[in-house]
Coordinates of C-alpha atoms in Angstrom, one line a residue:
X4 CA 0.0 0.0 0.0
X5 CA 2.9 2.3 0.1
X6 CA 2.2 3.2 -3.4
X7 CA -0.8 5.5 -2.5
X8 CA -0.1 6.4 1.1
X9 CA 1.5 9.9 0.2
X10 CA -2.1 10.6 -1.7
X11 CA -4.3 8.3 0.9
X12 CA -2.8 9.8 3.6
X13 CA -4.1 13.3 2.5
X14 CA -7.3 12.2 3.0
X15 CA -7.4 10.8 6.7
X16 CA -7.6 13.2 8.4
X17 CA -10.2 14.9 6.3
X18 CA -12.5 12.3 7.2
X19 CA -11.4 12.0 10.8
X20 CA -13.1 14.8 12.4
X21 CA -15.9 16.4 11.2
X22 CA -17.5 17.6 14.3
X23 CA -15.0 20.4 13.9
X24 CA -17.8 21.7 12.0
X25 CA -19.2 22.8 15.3
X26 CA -17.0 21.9 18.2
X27 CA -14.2 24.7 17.8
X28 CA -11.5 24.5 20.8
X29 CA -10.5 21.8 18.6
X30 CA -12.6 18.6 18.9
X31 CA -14.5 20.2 21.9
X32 CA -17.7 21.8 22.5
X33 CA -17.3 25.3 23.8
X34 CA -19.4 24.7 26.9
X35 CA -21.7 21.6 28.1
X36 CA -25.4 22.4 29.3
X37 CA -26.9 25.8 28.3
X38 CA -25.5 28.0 31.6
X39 CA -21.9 27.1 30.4
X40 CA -22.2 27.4 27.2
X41 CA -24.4 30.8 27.0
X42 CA -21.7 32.1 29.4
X43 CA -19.2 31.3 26.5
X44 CA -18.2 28.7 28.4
X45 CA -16.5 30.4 31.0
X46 CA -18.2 28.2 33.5
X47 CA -15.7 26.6 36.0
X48 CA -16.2 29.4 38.7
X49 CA -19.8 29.0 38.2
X50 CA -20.5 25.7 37.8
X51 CA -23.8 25.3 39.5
X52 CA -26.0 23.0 37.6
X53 CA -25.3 19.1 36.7
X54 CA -23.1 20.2 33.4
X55 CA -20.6 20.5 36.7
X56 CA -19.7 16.8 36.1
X57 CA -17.9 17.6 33.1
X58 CA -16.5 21.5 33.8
X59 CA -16.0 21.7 36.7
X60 CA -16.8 18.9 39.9
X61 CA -16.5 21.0 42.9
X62 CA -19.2 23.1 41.9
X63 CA -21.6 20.2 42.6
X64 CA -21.4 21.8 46.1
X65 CA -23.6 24.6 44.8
X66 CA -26.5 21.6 44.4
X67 CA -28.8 21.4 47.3
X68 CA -31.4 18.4 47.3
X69 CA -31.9 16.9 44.3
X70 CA -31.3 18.5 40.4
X71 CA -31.7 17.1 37.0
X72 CA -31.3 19.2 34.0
X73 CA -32.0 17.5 30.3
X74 CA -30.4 19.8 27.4
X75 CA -30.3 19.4 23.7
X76 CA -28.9 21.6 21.1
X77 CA -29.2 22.1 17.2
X78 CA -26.5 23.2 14.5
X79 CA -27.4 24.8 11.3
X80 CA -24.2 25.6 9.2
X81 CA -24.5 28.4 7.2
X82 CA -20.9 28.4 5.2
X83 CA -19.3 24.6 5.4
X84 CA -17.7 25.2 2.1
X85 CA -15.3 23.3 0.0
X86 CA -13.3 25.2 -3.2
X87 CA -10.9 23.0 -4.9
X88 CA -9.0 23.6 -8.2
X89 CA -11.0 21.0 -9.6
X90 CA -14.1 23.4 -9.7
X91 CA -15.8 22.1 -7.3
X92 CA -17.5 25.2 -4.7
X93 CA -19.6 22.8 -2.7
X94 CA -21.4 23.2 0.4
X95 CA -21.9 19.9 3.0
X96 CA -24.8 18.1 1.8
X97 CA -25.4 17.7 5.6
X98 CA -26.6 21.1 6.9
X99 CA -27.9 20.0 10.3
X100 CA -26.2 18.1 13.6
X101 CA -28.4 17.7 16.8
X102 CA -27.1 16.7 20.2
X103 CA -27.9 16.3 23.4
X104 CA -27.4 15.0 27.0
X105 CA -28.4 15.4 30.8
X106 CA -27.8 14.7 34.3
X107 CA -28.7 13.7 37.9
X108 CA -27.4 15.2 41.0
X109 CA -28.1 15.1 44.3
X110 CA -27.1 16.0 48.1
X111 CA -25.7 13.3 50.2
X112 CA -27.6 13.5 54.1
X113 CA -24.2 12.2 56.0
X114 CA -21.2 14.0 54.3
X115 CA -21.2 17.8 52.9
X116 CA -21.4 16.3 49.5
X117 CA -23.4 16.1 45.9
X118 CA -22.4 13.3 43.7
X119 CA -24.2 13.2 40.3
X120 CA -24.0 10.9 37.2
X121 CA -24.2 12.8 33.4
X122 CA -24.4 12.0 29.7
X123 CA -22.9 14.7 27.7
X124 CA -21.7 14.6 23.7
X125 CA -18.3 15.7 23.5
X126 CA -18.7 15.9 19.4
X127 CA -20.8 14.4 16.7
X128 CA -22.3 14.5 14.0
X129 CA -20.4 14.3 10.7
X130 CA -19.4 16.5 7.0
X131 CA -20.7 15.0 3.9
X132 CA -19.8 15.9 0.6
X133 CA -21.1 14.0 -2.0
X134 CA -20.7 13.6 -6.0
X135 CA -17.5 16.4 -5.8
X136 CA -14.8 16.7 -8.9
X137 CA -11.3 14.2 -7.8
X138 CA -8.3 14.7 -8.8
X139 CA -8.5 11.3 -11.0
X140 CA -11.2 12.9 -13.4
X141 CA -14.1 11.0 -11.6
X142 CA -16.7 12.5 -9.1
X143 CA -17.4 10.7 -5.5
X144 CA -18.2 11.3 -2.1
X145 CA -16.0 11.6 1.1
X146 CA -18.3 11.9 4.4
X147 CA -17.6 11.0 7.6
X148 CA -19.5 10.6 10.6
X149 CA -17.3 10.3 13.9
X150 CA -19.0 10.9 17.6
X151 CA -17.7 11.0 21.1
X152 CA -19.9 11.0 24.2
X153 CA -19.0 10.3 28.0
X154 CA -20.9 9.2 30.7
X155 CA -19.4 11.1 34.0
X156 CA -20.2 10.0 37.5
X157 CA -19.0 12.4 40.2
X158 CA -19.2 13.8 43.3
X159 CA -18.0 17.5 44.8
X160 CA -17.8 18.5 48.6
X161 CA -17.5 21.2 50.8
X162 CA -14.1 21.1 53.1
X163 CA -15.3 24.2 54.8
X164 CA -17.3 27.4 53.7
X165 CA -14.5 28.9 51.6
X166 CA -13.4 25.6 49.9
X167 CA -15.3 23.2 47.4
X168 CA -13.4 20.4 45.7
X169 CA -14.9 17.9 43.5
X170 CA -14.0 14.6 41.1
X171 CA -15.4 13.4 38.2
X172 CA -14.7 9.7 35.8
X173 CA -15.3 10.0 32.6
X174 CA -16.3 6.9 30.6
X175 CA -16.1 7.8 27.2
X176 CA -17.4 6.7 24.1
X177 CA -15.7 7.4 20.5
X178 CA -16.9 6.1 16.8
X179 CA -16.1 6.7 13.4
X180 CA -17.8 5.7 9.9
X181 CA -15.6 7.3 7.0
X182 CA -16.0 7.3 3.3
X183 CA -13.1 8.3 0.9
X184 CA -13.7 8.1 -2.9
X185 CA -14.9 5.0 -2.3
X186 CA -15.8 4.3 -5.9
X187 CA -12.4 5.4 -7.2
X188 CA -9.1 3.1 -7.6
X189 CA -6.3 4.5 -10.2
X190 CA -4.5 2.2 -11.9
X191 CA -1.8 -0.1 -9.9
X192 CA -3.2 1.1 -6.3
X193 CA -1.6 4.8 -6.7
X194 CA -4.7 5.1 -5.3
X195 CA -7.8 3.3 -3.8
X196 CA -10.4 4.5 -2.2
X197 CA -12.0 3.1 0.9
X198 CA -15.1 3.0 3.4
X199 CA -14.8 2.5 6.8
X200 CA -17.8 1.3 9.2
X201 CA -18.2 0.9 12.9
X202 CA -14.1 1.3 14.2
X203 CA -14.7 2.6 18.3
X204 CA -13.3 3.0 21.2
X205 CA -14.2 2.5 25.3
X206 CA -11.8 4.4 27.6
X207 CA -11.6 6.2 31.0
X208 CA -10.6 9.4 32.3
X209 CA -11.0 12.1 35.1
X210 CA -11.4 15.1 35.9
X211 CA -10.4 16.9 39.0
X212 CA -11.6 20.5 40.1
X213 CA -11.5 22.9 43.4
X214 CA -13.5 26.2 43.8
X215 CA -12.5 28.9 46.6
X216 CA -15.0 31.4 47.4
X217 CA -13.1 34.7 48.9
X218 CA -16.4 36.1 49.8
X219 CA -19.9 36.5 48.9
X220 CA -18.7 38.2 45.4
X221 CA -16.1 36.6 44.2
X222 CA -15.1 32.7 43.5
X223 CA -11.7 31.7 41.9
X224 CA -11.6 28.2 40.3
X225 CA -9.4 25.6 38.7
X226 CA -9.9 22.0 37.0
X227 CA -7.4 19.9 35.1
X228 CA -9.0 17.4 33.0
X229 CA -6.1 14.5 32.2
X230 CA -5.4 12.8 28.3
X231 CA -7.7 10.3 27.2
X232 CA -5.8 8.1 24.5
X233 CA -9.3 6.8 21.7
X234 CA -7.9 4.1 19.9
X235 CA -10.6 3.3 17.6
X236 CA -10.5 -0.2 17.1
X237 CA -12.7 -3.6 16.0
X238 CA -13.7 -1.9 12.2
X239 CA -14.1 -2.9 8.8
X240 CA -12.4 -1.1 5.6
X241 CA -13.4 -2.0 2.1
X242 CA -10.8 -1.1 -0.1
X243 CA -10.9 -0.3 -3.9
X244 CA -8.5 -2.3 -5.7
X245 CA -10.2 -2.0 -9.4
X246 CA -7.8 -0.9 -10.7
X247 CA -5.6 -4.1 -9.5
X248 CA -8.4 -6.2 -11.3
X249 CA -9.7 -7.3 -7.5
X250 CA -12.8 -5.3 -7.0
X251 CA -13.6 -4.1 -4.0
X252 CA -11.7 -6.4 -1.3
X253 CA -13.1 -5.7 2.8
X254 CA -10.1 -6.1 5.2
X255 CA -12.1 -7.2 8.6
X256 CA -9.9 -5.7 11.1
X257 CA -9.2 -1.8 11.0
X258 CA -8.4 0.6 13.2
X259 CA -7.7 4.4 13.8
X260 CA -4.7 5.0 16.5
X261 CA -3.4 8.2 17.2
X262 CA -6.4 10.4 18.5
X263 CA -6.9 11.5 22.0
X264 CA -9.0 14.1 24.5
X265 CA -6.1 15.9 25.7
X266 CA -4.8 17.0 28.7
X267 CA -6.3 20.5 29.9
X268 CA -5.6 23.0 32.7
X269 CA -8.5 25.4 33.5
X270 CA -8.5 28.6 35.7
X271 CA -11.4 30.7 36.3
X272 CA -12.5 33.5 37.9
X273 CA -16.4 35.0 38.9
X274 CA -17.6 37.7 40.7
X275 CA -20.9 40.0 41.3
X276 CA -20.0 43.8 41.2
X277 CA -24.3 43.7 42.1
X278 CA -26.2 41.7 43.5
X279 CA -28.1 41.2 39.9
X280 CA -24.8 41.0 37.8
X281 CA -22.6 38.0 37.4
X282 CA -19.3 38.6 35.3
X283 CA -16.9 35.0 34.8
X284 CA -13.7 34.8 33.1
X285 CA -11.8 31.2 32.0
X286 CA -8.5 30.5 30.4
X287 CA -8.7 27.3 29.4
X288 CA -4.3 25.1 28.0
X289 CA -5.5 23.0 26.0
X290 CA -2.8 20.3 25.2
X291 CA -3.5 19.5 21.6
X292 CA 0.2 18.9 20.5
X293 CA 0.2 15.7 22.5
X294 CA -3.1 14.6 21.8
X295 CA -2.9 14.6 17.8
X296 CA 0.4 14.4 16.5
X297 CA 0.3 11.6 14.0
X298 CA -2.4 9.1 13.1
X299 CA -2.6 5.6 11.7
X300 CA -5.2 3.8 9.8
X301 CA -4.5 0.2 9.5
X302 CA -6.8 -2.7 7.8
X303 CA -5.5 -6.3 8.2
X304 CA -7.4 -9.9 7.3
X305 CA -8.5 -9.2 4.1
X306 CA -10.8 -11.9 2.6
X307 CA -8.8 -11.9 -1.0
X308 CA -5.4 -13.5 -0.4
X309 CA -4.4 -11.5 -3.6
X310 CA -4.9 -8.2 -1.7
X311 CA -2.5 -6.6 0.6
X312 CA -2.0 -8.4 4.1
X313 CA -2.1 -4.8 5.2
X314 CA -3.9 -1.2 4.0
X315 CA -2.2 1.0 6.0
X316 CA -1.9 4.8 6.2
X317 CA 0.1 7.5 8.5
X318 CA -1.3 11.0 8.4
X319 CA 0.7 14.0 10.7
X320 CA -1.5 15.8 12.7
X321 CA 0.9 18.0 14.3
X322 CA -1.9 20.0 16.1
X323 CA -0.9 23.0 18.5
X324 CA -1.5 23.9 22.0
X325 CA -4.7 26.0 22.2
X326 CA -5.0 29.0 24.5
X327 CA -9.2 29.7 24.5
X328 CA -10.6 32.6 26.8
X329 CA -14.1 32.8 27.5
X330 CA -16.1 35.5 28.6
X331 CA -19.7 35.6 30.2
X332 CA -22.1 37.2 32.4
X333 CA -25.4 36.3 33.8
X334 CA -27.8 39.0 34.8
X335 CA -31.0 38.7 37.0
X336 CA -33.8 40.7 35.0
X337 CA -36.3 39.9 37.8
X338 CA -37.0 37.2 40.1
X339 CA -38.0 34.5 37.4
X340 CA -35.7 35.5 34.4
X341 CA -31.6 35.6 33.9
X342 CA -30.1 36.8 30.9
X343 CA -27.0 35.5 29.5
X344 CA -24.3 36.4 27.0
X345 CA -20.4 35.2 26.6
X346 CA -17.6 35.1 24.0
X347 CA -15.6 32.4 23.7
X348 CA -11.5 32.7 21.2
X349 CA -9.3 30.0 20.4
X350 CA -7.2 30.4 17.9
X351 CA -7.4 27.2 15.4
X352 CA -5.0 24.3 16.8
X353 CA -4.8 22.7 13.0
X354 CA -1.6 23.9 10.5
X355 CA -2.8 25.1 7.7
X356 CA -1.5 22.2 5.6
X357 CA -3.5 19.8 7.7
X358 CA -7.0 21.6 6.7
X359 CA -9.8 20.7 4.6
X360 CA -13.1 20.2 4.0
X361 CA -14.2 17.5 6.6
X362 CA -11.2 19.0 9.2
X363 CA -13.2 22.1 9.6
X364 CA -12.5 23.4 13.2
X365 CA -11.1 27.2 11.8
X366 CA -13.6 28.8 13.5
X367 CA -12.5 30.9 16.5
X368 CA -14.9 33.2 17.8
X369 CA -18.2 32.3 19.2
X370 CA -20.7 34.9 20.2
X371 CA -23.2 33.9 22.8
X372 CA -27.1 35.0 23.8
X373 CA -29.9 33.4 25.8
X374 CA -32.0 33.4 28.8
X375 CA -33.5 31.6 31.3
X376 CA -37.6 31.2 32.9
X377 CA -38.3 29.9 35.9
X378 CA -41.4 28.6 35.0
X379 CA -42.6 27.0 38.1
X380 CA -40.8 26.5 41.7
X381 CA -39.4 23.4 40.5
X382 CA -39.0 24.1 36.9
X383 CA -36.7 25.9 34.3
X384 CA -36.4 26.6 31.2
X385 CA -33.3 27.9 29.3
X386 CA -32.5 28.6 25.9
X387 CA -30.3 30.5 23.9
X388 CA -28.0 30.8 20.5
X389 CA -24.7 30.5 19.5
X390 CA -23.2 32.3 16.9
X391 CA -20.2 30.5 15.3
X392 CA -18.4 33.6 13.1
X393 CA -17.4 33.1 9.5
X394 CA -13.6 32.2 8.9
X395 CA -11.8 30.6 6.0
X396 CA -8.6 28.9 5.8
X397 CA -6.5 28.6 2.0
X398 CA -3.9 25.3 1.7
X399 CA -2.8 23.6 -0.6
X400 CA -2.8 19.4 -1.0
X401 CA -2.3 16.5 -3.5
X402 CA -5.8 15.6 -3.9
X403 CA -7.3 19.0 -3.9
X404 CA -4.7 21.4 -5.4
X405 CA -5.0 25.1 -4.2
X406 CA -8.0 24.8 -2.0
X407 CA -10.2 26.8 0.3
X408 CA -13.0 26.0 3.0
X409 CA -14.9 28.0 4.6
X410 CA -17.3 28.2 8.0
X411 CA -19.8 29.6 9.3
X412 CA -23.1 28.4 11.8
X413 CA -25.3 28.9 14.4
X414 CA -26.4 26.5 17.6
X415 CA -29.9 26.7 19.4
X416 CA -29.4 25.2 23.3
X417 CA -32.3 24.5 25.2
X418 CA -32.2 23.2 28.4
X419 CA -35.3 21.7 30.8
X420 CA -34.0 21.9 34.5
X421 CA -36.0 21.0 38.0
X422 CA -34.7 21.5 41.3
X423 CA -36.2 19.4 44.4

């Protein structure tokens, strides 16, 4: 397979991680739960609702009784553009992602504690683009879908009045289903195209997270979340060896190694120059250089013994560190309503060589707006937007020539809460 790996190789990451298409401090979400994320996700000196599980822990303190909230949000991309110079000016044929999640908390009777459980998607959904110009004269499709979603138990607890520290174990879940020129195979396997179903991954990791309240008015916070390696294993690739005379041959053990959640260090900062106004602040190391530096697709057992024992390809990621800095505030309009609104910047963690149209994460600034109803005493309703601002990126590559792709969308978060 070395014969097409330089061209192949191209395309793996392409396909790898199209949920850049909305989750843009690199594979992640800006925030998790409608508070957090209206605030721009500057959220871990908040952290007062179940999305605590996966900010921030030790704000689990701030849950008295019992809590569940159950959010959902929808993406509508405005500008998920491909330009190649093979004419092709194509938007995704997929113009809509939905996600959501929820969680439990509540107060322990014998020990100043809260421990909660929490299902939250980290990413999803997928880029497809399909009947596009190739470089080999021919039109196909390349799509992929690839999702990750943890289920967090965790519990935070009060040391004394000042103090709040808090843990959290997150199982995670991570597929991938990929499609790249799967009808296309150029002569003696310079290139073949492939499809790729059902590779996965199972792993655990924590989070750990400590909030000190000066005084009534002001709250400083910290979390560090620790690398979660996603081998993404148990697959099946069908390769396109036509042009070899073999057909399409399906190698019945593939996997994706390489990708990871990486390592993060979080510190935050909230404070009430009213009583009505909430201001919160977050700078947020994201480790991306260690998470994503290379990554390997590899398909063995194939079921034609003429075929290669192996189809393997090695793609660089070389991602950067990301620094993101989030801005929010919350303000009480009255006893039943809060207004929120936040900014969130992180400058794109991908090298420009590296982009394309399924490796969408440019975008950098999000603009945040919502509000929240308490609707009864036990129930609340919150919902907002997110604005995701348009950005493009130019590179160049082997199987798109001087390229372009573009982005631009907009979220809707709603979240149903009820305190008891």
């Amino acid at each position: 397979m070395h014969l097409f790996t330089r061209l192949s190789g191209v395309a793996l990451l392409f396909a790898l991680f199209n949920p850049l298409a909305f989750a843009t401090n690199g594979i992640n979400l800006i925030g998790f739960g409608t508070e957090s994320t209206l605030m721009g996700g500057a959220d871990i000196a908040v952290a007062r609702d179940t999305s605590a599980l996966n900010t921030n822990p030790a704000g689990l303190t701030q849950i008295h009784g019992q809590a569940f909230d159950g959010f959902a949000s929808g993406l509508r991309t405005f500008d998920l553009t491909h330009k190649d110079s093979f004419g092709n000016e194509k938007h995704a044929d997929n113009e809509y992602t939905f996600l959501g999640g929820g969680g439990y908390a509540a107060s322990l009777n014998s020990v100043p504690c809260t421990a909660g459980v929490g299902l939250f998607s980290q990413g999803g959904a997928g880029g497809v683009f399909k009947n596009i110009n190739t470089a080999f004269g021919n039109r196909d499709d390349m799509s992929s879908l690839f999702g990750i979603a943890k289920v967090i138990p965790g519990i935070g607890c009060k040391i004394n009045d000042a103090w709040s520290v808090g843990a959290s174990l997150a199982v995670t879940y991570a597929g991938v289903k990929q499609k790249f020129f799967p009808d296309t195979s150029v002569g003696a396997a310079p290139f073949a195209g492939y499809k790729l179903d059902d590779a996965s991954a199972l792993k655990v990791g924590f989070k750990l997270g400590v909030q000190y309240r000066v005084n009534p008015s002001l709250t400083l916070a910290a979390a560090y979340t620790e690398k979660t390696e996603l081998p993404l294993t148990d697959g099946e690739l069908n390769a396109n060896y036509s042009g070899m005379g073999l057909g399409v041959v399906k190698y019945r053990n593939a996997s994706v190694t390489g990708l990871a959640l990486p390592r993060e260090v979080a510190l935050g900062v909230a404070f009430k120059p009213v009583e009505a106004w909430l201001l919160s602040f977050k700078v947020n190391w994201i480790n991306w250089a260690d998470a994503v530096k290379s990554v390997t697709l590899r398909a063995t057992d194939p079921e034609n013994a003429l075929a290669s024992a192996a189809y393997q390809i090695v793609t660089a990621g070389d991602w950067k560190n990301q620094w993101v800095f989030a801005s929010g505030l919350a303000y009480n309009w009255n006893e039943l309503t809060t207004i929120y609104a936040g900014h969130n910047y992180g400058k794109n963690p991908i090298p420009s060589q590296n982009s394309s149209p399924l490796l969408a994460g440019i975008l950098e600034h999000h603009i945040t707006l919502g509000a929240a109803r308490q609707i009864s005493p036990q129930w609340r309703l919150t919902g907002g937007v997110e604005y995701m601002l348009p950005v493009k990126e130019n590179y160049t590559s082997p199987l798109f020539g001087n390229a372009e792709v573009r982005n631009e969308a907009l979220f809707l978060h709603l979240m149903l809460s009820r305190r008891w």
